[in-house]
PDB file of C-alpha atoms and ligand atoms in Angstrom:
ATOM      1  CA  UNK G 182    -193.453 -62.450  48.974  1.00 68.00           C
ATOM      2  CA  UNK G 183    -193.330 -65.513  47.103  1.00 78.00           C
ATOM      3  CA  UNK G 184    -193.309 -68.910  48.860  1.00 89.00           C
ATOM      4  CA  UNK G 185    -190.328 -71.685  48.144  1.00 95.00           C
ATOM      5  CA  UNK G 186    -191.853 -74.978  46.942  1.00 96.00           C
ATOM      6  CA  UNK G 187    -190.974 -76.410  50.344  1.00 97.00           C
ATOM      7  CA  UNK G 188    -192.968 -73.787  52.301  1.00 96.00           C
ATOM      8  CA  UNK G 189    -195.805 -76.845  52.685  1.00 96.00           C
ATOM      9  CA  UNK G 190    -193.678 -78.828  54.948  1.00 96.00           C
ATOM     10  CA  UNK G 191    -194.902 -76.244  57.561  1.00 94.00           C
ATOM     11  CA  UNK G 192    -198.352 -78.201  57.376  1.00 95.00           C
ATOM     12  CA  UNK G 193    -196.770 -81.237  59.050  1.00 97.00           C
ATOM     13  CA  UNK G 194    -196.482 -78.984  62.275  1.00 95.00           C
ATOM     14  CA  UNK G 195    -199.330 -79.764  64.961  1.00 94.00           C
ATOM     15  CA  UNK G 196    -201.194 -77.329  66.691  1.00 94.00           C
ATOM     16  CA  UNK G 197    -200.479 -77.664  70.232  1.00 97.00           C
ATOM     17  CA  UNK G 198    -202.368 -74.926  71.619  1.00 98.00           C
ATOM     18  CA  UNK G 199    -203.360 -75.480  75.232  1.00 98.00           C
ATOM     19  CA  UNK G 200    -207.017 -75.629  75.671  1.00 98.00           C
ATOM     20  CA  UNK G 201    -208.502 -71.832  76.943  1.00 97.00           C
ATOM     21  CA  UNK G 202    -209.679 -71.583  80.393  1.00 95.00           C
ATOM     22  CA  UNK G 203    -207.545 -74.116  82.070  1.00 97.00           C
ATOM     23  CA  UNK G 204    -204.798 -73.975  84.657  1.00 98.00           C
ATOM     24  CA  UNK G 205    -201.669 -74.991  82.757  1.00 98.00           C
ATOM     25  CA  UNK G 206    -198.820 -76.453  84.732  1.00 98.00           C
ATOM     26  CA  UNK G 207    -195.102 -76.848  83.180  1.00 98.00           C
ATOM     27  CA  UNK G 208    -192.855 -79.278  85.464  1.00 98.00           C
ATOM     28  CA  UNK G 209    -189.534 -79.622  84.875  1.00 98.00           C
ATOM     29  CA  UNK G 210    -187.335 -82.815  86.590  1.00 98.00           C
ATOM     30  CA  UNK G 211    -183.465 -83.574  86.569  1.00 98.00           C
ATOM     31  CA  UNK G 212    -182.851 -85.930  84.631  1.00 98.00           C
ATOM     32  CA  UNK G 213    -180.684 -88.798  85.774  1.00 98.00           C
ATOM     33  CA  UNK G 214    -180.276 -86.864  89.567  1.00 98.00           C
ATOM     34  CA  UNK G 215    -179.735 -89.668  92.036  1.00 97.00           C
ATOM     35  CA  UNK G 216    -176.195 -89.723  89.869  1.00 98.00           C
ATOM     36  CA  UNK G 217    -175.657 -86.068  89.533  1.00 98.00           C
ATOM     37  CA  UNK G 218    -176.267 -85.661  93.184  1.00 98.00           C
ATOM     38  CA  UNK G 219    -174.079 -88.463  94.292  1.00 97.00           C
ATOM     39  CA  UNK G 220    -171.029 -87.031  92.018  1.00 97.00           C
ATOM     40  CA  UNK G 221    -171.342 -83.456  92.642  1.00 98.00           C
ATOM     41  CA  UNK G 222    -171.124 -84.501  96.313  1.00 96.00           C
ATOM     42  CA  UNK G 223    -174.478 -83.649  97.672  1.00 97.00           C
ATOM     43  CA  UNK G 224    -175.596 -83.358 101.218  1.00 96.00           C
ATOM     44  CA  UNK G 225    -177.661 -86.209 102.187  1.00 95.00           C
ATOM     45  CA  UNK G 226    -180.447 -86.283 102.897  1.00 94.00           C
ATOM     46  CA  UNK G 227    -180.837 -82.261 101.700  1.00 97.00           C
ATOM     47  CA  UNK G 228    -178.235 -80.125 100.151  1.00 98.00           C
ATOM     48  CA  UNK G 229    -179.492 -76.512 101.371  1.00 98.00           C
ATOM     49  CA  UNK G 230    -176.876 -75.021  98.587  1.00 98.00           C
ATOM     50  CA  UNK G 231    -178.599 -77.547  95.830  1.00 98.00           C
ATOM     51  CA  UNK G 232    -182.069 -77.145  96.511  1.00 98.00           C
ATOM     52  CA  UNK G 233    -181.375 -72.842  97.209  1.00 98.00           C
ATOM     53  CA  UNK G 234    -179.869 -73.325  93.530  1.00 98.00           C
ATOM     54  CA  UNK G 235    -183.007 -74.608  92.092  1.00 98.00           C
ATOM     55  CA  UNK G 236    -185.022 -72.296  93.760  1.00 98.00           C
ATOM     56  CA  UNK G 237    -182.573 -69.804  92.209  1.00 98.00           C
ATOM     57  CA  UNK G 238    -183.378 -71.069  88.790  1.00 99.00           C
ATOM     58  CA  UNK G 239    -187.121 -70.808  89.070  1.00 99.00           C
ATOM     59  CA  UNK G 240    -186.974 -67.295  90.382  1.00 98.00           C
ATOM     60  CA  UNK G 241    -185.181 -66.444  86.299  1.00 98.00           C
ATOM     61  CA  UNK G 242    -187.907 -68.570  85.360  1.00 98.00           C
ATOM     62  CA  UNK G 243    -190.484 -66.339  86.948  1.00 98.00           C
ATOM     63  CA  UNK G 244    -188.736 -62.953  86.304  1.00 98.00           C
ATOM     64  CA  UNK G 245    -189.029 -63.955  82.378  1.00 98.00           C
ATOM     65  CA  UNK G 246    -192.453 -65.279  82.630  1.00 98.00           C
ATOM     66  CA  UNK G 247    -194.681 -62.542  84.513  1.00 97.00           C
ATOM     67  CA  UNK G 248    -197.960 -64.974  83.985  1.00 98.00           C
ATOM     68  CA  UNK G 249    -196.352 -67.896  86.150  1.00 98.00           C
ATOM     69  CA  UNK G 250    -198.408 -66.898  89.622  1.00 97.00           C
ATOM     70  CA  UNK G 251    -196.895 -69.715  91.735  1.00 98.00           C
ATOM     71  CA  UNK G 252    -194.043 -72.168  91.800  1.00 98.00           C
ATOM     72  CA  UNK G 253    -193.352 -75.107  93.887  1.00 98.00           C
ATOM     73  CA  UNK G 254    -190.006 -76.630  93.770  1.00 98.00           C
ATOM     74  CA  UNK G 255    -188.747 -79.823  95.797  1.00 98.00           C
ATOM     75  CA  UNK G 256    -186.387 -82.138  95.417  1.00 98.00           C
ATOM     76  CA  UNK G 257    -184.780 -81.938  91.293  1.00 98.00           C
ATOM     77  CA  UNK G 258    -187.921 -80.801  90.366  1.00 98.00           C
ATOM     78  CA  UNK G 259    -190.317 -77.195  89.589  1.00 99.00           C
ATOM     79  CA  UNK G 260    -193.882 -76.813  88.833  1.00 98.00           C
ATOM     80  CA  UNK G 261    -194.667 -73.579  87.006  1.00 98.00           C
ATOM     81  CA  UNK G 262    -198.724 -72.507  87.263  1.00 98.00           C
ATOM     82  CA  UNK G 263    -199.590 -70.274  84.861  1.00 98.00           C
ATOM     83  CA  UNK G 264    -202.526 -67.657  84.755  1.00 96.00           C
ATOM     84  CA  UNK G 265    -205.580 -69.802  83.589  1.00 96.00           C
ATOM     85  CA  UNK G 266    -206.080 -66.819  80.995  1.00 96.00           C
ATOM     86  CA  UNK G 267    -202.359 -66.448  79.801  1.00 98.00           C
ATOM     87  CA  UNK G 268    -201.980 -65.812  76.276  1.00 98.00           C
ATOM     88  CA  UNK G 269    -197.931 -66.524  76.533  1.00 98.00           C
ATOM     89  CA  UNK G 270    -197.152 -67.879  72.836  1.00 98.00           C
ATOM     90  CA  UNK G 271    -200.594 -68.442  71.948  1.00 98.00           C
ATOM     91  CA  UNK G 272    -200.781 -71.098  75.061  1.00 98.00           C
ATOM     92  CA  UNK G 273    -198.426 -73.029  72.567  1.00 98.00           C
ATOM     93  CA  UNK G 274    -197.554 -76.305  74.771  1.00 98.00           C
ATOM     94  CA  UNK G 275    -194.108 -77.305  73.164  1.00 98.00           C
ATOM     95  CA  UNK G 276    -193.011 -73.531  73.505  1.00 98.00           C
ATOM     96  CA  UNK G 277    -194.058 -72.960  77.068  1.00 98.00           C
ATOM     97  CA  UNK G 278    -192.264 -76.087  77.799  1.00 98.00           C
ATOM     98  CA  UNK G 279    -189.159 -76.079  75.842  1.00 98.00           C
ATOM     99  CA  UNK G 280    -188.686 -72.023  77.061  1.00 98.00           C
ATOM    100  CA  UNK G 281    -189.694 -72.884  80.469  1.00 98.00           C
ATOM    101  CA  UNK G 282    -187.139 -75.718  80.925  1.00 98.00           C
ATOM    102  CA  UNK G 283    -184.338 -74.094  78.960  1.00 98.00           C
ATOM    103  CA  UNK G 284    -184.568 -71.288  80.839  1.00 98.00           C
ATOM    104  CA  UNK G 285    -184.164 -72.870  83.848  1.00 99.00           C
ATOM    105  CA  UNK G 286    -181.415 -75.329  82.971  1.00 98.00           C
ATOM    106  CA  UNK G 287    -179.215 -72.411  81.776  1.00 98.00           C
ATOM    107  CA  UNK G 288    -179.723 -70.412  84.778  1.00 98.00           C
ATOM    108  CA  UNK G 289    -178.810 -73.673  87.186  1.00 98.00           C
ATOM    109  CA  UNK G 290    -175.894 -73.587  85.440  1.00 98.00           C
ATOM    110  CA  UNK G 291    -175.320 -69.653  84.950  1.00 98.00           C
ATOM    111  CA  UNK G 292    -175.826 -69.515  89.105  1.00 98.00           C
ATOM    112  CA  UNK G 293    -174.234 -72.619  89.975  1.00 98.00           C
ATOM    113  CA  UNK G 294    -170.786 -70.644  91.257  1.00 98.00           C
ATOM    114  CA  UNK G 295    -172.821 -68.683  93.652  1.00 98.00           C
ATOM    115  CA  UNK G 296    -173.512 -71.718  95.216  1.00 98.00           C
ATOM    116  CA  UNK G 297    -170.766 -74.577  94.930  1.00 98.00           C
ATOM    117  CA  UNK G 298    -167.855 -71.644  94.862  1.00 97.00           C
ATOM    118  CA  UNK G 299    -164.743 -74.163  94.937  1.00 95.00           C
ATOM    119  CA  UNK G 300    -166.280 -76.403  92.216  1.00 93.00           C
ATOM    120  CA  UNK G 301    -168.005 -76.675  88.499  1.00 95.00           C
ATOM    121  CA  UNK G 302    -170.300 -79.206  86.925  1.00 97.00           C
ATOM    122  CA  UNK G 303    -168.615 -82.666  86.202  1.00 97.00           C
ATOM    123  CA  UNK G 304    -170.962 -82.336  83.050  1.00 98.00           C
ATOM    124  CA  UNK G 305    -173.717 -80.311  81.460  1.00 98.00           C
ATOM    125  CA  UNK G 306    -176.847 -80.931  83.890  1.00 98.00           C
ATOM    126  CA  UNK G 307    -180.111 -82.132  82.105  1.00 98.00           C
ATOM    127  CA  UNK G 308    -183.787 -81.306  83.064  1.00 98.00           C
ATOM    128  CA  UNK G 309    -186.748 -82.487  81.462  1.00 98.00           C
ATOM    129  CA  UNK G 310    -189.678 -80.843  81.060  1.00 98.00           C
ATOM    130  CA  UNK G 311    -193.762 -81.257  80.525  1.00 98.00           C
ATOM    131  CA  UNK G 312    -196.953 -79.045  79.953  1.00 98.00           C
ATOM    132  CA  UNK G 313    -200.065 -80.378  81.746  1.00 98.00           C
ATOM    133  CA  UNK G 314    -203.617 -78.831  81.869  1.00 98.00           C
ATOM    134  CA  UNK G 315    -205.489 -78.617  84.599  1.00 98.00           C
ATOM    135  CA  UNK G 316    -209.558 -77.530  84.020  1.00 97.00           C
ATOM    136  CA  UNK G 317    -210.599 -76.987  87.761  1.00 96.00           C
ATOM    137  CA  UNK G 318    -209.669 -75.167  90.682  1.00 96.00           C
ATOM    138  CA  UNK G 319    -210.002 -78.208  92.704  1.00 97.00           C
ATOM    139  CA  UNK G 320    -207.144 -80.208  90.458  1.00 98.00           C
ATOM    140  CA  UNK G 321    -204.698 -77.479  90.713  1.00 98.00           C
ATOM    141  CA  UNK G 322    -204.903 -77.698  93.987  1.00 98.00           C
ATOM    142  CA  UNK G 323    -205.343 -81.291  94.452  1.00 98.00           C
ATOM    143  CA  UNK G 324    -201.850 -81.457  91.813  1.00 98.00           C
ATOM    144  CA  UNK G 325    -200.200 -78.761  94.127  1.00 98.00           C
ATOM    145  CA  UNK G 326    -201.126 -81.036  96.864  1.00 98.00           C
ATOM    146  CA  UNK G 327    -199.808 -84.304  95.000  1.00 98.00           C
ATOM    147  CA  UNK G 328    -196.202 -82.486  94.376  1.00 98.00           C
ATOM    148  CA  UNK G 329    -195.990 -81.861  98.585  1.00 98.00           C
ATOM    149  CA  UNK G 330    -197.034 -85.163  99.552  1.00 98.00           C
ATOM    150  CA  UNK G 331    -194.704 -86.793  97.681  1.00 98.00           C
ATOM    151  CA  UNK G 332    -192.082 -84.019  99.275  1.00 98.00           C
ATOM    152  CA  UNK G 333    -193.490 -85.429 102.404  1.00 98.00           C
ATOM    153  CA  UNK G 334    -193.264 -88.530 102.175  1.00 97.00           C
ATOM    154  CA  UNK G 335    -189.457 -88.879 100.527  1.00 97.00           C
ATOM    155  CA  UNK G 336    -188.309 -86.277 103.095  1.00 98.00           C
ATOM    156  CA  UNK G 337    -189.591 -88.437 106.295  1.00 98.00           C
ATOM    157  CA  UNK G 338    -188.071 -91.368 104.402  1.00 98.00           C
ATOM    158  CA  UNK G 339    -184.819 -89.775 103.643  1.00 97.00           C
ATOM    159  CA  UNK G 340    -184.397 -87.823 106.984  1.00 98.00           C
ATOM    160  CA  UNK G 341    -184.633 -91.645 109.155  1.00 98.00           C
ATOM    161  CA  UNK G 342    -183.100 -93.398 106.058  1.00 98.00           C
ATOM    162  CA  UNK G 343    -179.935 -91.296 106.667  1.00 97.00           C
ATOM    163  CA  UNK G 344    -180.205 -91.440 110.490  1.00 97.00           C
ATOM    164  CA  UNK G 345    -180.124 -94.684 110.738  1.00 98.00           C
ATOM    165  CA  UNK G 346    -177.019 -94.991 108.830  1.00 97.00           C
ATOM    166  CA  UNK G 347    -174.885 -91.700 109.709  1.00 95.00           C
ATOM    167  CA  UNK G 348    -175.619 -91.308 113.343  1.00 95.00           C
ATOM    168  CA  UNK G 349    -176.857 -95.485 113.622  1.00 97.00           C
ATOM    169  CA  UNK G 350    -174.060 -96.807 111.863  1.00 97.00           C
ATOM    170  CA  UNK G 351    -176.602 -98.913 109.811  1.00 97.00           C
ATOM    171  CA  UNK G 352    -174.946-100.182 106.005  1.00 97.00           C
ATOM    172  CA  UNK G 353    -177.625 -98.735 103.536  1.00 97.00           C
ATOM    173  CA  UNK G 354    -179.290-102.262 103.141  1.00 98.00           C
ATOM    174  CA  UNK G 355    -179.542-102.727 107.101  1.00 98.00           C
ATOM    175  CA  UNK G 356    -181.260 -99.255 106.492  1.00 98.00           C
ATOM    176  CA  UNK G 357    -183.698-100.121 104.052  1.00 97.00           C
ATOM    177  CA  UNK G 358    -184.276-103.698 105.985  1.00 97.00           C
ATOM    178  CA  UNK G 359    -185.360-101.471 109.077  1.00 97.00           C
ATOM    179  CA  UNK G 360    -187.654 -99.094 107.093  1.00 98.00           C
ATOM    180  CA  UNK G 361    -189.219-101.477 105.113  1.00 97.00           C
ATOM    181  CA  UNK G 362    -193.136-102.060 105.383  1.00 97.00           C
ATOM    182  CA  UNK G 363    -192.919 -99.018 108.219  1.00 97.00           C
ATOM    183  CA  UNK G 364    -195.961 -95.654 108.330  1.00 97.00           C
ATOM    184  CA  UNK G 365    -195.210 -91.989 109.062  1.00 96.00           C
ATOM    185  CA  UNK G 366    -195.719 -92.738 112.799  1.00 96.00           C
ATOM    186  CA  UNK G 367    -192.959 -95.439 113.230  1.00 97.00           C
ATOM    187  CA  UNK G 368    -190.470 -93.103 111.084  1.00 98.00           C
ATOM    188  CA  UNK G 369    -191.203 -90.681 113.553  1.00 97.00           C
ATOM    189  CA  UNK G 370    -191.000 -92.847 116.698  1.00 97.00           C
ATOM    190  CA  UNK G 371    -187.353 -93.864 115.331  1.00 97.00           C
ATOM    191  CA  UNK G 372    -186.300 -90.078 115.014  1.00 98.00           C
ATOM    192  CA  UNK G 373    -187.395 -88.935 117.961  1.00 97.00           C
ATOM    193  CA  UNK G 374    -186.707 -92.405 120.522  1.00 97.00           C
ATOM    194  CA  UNK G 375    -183.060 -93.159 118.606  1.00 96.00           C
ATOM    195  CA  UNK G 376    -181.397 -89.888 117.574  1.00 97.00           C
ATOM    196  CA  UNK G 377    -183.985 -87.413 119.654  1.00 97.00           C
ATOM    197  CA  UNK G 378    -184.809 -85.528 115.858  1.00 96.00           C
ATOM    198  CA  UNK G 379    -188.120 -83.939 116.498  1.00 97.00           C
ATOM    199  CA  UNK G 380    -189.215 -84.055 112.986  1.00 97.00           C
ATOM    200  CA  UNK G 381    -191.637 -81.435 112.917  1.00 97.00           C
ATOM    201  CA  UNK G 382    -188.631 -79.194 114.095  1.00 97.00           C
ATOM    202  CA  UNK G 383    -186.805 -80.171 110.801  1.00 97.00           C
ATOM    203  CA  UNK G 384    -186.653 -76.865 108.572  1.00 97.00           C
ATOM    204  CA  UNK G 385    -189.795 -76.053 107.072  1.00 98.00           C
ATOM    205  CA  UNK G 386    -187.718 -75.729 103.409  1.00 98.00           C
ATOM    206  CA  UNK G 387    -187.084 -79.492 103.869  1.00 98.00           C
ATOM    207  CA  UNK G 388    -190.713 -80.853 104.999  1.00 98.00           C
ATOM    208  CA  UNK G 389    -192.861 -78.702 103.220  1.00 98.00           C
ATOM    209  CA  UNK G 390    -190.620 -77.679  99.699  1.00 98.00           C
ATOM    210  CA  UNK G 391    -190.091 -74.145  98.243  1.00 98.00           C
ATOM    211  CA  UNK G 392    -193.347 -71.975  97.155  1.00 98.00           C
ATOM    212  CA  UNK G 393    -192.921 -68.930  94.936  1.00 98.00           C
ATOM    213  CA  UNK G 394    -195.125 -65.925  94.728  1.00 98.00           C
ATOM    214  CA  UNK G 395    -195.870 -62.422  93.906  1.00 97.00           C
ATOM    215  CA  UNK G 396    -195.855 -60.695  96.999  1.00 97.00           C
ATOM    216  CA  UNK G 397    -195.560 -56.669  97.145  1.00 94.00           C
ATOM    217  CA  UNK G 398    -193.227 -55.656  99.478  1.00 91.00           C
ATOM    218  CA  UNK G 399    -191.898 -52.674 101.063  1.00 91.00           C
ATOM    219  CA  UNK G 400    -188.321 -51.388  99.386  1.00 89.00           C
ATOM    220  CA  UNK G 401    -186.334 -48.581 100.173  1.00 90.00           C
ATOM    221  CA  UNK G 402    -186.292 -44.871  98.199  1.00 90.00           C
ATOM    222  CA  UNK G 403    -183.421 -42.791  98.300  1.00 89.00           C
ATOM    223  CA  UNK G 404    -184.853 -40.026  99.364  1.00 85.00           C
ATOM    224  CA  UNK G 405    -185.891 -41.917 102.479  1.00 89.00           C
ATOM    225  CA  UNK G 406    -188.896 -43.915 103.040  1.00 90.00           C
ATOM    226  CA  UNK G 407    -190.047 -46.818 101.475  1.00 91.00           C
ATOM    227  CA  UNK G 408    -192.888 -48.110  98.510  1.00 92.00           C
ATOM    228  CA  UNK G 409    -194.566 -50.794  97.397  1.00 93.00           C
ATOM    229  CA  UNK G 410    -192.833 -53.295  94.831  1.00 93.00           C
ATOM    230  CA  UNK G 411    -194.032 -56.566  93.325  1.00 94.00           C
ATOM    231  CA  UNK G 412    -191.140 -59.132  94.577  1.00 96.00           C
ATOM    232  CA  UNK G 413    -190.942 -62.959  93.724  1.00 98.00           C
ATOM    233  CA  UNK G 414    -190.539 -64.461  97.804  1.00 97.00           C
ATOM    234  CA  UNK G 415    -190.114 -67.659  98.979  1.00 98.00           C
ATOM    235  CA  UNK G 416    -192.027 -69.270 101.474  1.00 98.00           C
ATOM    236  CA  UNK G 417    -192.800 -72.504 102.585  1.00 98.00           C
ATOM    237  CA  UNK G 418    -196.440 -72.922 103.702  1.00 98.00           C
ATOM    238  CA  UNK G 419    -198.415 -75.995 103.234  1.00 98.00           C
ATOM    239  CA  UNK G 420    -200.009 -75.738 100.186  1.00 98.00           C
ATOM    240  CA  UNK G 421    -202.600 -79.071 101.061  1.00 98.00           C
ATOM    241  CA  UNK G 422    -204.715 -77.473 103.814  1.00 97.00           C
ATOM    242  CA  UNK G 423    -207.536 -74.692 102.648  1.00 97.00           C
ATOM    243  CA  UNK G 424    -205.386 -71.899 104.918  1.00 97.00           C
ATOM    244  CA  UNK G 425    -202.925 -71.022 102.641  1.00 98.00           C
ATOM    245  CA  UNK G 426    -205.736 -70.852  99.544  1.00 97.00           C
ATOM    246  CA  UNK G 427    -208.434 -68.967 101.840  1.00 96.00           C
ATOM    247  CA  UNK G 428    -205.247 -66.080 102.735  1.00 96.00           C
ATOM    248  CA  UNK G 429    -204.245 -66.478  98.548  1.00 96.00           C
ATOM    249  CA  UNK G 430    -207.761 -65.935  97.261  1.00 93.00           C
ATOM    250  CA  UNK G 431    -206.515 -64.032  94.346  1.00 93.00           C
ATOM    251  CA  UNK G 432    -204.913 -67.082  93.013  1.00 94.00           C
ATOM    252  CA  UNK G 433    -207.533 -68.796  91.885  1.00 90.00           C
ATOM    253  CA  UNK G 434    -209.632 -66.072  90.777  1.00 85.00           C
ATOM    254  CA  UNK G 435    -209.228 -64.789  87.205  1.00 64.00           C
ATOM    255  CA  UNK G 436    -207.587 -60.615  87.273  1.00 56.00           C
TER     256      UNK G 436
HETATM  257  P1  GTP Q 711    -185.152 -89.295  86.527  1.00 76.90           P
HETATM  258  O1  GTP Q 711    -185.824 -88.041  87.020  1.00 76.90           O
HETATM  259  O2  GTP Q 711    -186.142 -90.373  86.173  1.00 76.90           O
HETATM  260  O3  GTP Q 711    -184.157 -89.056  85.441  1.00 76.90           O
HETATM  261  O4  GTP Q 711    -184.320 -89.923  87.771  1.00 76.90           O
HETATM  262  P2  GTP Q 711    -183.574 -89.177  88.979  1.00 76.90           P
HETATM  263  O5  GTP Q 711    -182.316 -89.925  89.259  1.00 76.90           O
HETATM  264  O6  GTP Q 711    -183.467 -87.708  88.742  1.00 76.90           O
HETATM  265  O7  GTP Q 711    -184.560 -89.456  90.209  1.00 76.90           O
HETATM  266  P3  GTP Q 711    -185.816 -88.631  90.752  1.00 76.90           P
HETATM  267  O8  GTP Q 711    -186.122 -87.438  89.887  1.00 76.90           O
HETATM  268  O9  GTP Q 711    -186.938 -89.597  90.991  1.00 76.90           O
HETATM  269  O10 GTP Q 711    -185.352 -88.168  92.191  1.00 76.90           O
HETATM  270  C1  GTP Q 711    -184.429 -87.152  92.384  1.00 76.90           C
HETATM  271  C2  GTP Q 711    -183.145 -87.686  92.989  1.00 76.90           C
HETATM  272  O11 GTP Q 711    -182.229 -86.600  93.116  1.00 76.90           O
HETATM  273  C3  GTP Q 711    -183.309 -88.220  94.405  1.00 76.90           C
HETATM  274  O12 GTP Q 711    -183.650 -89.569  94.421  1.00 76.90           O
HETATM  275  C4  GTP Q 711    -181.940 -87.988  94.994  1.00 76.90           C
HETATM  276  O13 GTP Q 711    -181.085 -89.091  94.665  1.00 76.90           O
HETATM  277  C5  GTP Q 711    -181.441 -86.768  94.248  1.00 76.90           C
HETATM  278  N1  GTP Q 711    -181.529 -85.539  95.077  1.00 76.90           N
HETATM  279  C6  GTP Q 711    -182.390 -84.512  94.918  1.00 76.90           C
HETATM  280  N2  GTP Q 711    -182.184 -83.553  95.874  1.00 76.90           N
HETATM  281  C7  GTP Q 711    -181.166 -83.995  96.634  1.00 76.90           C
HETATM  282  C8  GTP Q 711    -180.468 -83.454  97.780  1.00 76.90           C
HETATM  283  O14 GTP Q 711    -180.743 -82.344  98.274  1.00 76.90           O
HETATM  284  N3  GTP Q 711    -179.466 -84.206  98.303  1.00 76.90           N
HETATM  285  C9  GTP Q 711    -179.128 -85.418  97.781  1.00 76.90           C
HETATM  286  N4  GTP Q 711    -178.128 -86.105  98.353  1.00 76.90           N
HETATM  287  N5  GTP Q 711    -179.729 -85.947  96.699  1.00 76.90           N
HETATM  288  C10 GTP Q 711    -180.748 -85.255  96.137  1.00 76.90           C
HETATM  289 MG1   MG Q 712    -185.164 -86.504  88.359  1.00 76.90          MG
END
């Protein structure tokens, strides 16, 4: 077929094909949360109904994309690892992240009923999204790592920020007075000697974040019985230590 005269414009695209061999990670944020949160009326410190909505999301996200082996989701935010050998749109960067993070935005909204039944969103949400590559086994995991710390850390900081003010009485800068300059172990001392919160008894969702995986499962035949399916489950293991890795092997090793 002939070409147009303009067909050379196509020459100003870049070729944005992720390097072969490498772990490639697509993260998507909210944009602009601390305000969404606030006016759709989010529990603080954790909305159970928000973050099972995200988690909703990623699980679409996953069903589409069969190469995404894990996902780990905290806060207004999902990491996506893909296979280190996917050939998903040529390992295209803009396309895995531009499907990726459409995908998911449409499906927070598409499921958002299920969980806030009595209300809609005040406006169209916004997420954000990147591709990043990671060459080693080691920085996967150290970037897996990275994503729970920080889940960690805000969720310890949250947890006694909110304390201190709902059952303390503390204003918000009184709050942030008290916490300021403090470690893990004095957040915990505060939990545990002013409002008796164990924190390590706080639910392993909120501490540790949402991972996704493959994970075949029993199911149910009509005829009676049961067989083996692949199933996307959540769980929400600690990703940092080798334990979860050592009893995931298959991860990190190329099918
Ligand atoms: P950008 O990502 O830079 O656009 O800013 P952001 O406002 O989204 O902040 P960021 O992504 O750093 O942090 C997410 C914010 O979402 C948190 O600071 C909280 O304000 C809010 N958030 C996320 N999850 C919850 C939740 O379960 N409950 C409440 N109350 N707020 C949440
Ligand atoms: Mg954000």
């Amino acid at each position: 077929m002939a070409k147009s005269k303009f067909e050379y414009v196509r020459l100003f695209e870049s070729d944005d094909r992720c390097l072969s061999n490498t772990w490639i990670v697509v993260r998507i944020d909210g944009k602009g949360f601390h305000r969404f949160s606030t006016e759709h009326g989010y529990e603080k410190p954790n909305d159970v109904r928000a973050l099972s909505l995200m988690t909703k999301a990623a699980t679409s996200v996953m069903e589409e994309f069969k190469d995404i082996c894990l996902a780990y989701g905290q806060s207004d935010e999902y990491s996506f690892v893909f296979r280190k050998e996917t050939q998903a749109y040529s390992r295209r960067s803009a396309k895995l992240s531009t499907n990726v993070c459409s995908l998911f935005t449409s499906s927070f909204v598409y499921y958002w009923n299920e969980y806030f039944p009595t209300s809609r969103p005040l406006y169209p949400p916004v997420f954000d999204g990147r591709t990043v590559l990671y060459p080693s086994n080691q920085n996967i995991r150290d970037y897996l790592s990275w994503r729970q710390a920080d889940c960690h850390i805000n969720n310890l900081y949250n947890t006694t920020f909110w304390a201190l003010i709902l059952k303390g009485g503390l204003t918000p800068s009184e709050a942030e007075q008290k916490l300021k300059g403090t470690l893990s172990g004095d957040k915990n001392e505060i939990l545990f000697s002013q409002f008796a919160i164990n924190y390590n008894n706080e639910p392993a969702m909120l501490r540790k974040g949402t991972v996704l995986v493959r994970r075949r499962v029993p199911v149910a035949i009509p005829d009676g019985g049961t067989r083996e399916k692949s199933q996307i489950v959540q769980e929400y293991s600690d990703i940092i230590g080798d334990e979860f890795w050592n009893e995931n092997n298959h991860l990190l090793t190329l099918s």
